[in-house]
Coordinates of N, CA and C in Angstrom, one line a residue:
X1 N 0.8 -1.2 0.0 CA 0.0 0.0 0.0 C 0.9 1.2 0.0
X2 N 0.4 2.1 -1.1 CA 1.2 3.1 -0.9 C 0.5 4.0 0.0
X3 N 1.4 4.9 0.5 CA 1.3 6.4 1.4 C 1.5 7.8 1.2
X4 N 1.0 8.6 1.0 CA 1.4 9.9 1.0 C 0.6 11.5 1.3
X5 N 1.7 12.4 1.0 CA 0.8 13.2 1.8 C 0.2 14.7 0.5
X6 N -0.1 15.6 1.4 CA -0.2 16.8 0.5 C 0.7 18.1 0.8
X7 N 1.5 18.2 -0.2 CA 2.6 19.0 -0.2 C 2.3 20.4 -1.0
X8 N 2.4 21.2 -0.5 CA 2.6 22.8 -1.2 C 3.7 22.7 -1.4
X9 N 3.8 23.2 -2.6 CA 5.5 23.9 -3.7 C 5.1 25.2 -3.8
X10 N 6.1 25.9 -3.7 CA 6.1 26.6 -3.8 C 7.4 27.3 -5.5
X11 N 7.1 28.1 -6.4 CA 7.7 28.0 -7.6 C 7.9 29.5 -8.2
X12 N 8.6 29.9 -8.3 CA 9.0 31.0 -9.1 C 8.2 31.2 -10.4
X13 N 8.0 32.1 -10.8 CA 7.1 32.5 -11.8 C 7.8 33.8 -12.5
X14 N 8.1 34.0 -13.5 CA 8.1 35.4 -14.5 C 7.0 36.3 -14.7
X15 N 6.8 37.3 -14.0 CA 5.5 38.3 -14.2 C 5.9 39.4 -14.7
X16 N 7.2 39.3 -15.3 CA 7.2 40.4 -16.1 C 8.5 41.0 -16.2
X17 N 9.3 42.2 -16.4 CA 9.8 42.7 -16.2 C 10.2 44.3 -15.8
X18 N 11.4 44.6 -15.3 CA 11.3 45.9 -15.3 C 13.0 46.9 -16.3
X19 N 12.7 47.8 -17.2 CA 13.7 48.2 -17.7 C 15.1 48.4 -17.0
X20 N 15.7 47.9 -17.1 CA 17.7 48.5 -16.9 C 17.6 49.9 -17.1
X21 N 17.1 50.1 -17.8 CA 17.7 51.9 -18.6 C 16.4 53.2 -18.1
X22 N 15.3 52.6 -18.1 CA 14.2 53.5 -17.8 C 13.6 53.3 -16.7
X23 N 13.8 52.2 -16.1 CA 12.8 51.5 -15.0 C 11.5 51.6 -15.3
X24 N 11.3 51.4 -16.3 CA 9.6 51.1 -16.3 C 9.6 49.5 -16.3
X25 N 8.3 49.1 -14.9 CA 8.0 48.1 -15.2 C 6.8 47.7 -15.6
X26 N 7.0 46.6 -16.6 CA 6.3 45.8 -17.7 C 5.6 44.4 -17.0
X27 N 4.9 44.5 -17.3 CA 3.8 43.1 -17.0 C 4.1 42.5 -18.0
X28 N 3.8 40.9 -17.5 CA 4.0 39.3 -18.6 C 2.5 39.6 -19.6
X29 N 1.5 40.2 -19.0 CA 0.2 40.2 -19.6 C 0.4 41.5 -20.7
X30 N 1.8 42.5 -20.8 CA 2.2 43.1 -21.9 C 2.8 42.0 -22.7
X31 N 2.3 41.7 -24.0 CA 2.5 40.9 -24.9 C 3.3 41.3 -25.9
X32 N 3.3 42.5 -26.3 CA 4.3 43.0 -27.2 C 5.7 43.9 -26.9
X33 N 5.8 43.8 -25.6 CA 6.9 44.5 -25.0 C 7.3 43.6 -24.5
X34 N 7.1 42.5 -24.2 CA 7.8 41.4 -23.6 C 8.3 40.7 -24.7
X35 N 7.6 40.6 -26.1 CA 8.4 40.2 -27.2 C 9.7 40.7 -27.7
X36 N 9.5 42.3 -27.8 CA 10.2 43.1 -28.4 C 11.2 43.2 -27.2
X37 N 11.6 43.0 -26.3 CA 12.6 43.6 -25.2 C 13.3 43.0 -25.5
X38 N 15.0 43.0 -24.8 CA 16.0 42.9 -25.3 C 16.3 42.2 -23.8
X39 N 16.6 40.9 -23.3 CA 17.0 40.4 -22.0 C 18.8 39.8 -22.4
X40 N 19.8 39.8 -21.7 CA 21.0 39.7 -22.1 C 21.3 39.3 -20.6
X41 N 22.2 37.7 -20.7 CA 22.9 37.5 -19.6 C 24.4 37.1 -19.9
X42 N 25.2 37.4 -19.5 CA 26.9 36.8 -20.0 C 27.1 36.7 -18.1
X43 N 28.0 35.6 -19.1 CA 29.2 35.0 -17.6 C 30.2 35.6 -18.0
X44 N 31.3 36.3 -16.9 CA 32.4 37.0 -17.0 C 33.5 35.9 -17.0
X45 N 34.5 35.9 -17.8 CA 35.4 35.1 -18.0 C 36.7 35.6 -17.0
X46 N 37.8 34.9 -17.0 CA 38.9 35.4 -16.3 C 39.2 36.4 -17.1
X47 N 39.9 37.7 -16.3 CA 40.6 38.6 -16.5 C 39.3 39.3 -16.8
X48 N 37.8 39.5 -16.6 CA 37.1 40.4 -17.2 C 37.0 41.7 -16.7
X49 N 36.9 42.6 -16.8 CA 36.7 44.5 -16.3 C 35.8 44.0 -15.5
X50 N 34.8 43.4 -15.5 CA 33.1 43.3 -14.7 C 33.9 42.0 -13.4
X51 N 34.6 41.4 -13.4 CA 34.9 40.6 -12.1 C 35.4 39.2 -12.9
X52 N 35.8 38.1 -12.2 CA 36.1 37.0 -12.9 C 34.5 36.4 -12.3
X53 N 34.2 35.6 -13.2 CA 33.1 34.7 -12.8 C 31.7 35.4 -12.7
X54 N 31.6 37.2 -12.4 CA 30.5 37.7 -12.5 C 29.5 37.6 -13.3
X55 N 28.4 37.5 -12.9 CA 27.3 37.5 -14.4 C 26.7 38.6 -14.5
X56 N 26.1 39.2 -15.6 CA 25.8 40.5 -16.0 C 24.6 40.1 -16.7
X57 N 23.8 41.4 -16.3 CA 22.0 40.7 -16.8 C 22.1 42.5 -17.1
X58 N 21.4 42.1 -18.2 CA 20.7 43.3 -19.4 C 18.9 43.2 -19.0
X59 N 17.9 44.3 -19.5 CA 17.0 44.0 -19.9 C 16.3 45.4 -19.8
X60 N 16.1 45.2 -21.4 CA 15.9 46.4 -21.8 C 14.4 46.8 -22.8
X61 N 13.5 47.5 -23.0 CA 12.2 47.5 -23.5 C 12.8 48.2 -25.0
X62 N 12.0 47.7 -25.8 CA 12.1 48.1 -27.0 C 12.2 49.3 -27.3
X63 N 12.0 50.7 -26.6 CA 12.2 51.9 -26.5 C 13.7 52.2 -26.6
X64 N 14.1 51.6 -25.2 CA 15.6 51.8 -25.1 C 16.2 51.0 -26.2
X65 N 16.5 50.0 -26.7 CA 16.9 49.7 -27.2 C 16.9 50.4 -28.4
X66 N 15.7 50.9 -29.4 CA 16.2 51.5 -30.0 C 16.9 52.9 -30.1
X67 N 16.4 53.7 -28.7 CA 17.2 54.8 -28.6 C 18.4 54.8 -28.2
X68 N 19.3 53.7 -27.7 CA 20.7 53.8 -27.0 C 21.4 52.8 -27.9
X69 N 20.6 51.6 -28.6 CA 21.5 50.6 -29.9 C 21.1 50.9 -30.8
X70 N 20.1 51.7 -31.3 CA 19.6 52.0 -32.6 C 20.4 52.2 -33.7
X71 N 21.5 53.0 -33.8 CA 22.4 53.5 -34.7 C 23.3 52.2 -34.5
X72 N 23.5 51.4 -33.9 CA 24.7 50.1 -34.4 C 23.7 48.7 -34.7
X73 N 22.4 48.9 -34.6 CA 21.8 47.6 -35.0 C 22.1 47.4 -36.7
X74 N 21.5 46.5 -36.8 CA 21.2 46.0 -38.2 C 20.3 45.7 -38.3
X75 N 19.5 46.3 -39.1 CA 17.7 45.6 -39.3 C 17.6 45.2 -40.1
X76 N 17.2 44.0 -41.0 CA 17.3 43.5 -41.8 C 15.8 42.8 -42.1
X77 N 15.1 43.0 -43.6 CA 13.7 42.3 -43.7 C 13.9 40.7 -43.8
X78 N 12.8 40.2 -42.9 CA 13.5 38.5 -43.9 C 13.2 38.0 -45.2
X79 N 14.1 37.1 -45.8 CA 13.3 36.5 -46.7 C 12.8 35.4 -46.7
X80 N 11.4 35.4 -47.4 CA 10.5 34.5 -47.2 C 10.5 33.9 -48.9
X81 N 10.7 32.6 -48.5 CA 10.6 31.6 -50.1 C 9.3 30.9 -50.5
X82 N 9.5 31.1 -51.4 CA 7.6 30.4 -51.7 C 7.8 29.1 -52.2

């Protein structure tokens, strides 16, 4: 016979985010700003300026990104084959 009980978990969830650059925060229920945002994490390597081993988290709303990367992006249309 088996036994057991009832367990509450408890679990992290993503509800959204808030900008690096502007601090506006964005809700998960924003659908098109949660697409368009720009989230960026790197691990720091030895010898890095940012720390050895540090990690660095980006996140940024489509606004900023185009006003602070805008001039070094590349935008490109795709091409679609029939």
């Amino acid at each position: 016979m088996r036994t057991g009980k009832v367990q509450l978990v408890s679990k992290y969830v993503e509800d959204g985010f808030i900008c690096s650059v502007c601090k506006t925060k964005y809700d998960s229920d924003n659908f098109f700003e949660g697409q368009e945002a720009l989230h960026w994490t790197q691990s720091c390597g030895y010898g890095s300026i940012f720390g050895d081993g540090n990690i660095l988290n980006l996140d940024m709303c489509q606004t900023c990104v185009s006003r602070i990367l805008g001039v070094y992006l590349e935008v490109e249309e795709p091409e679609y084959y029939e």
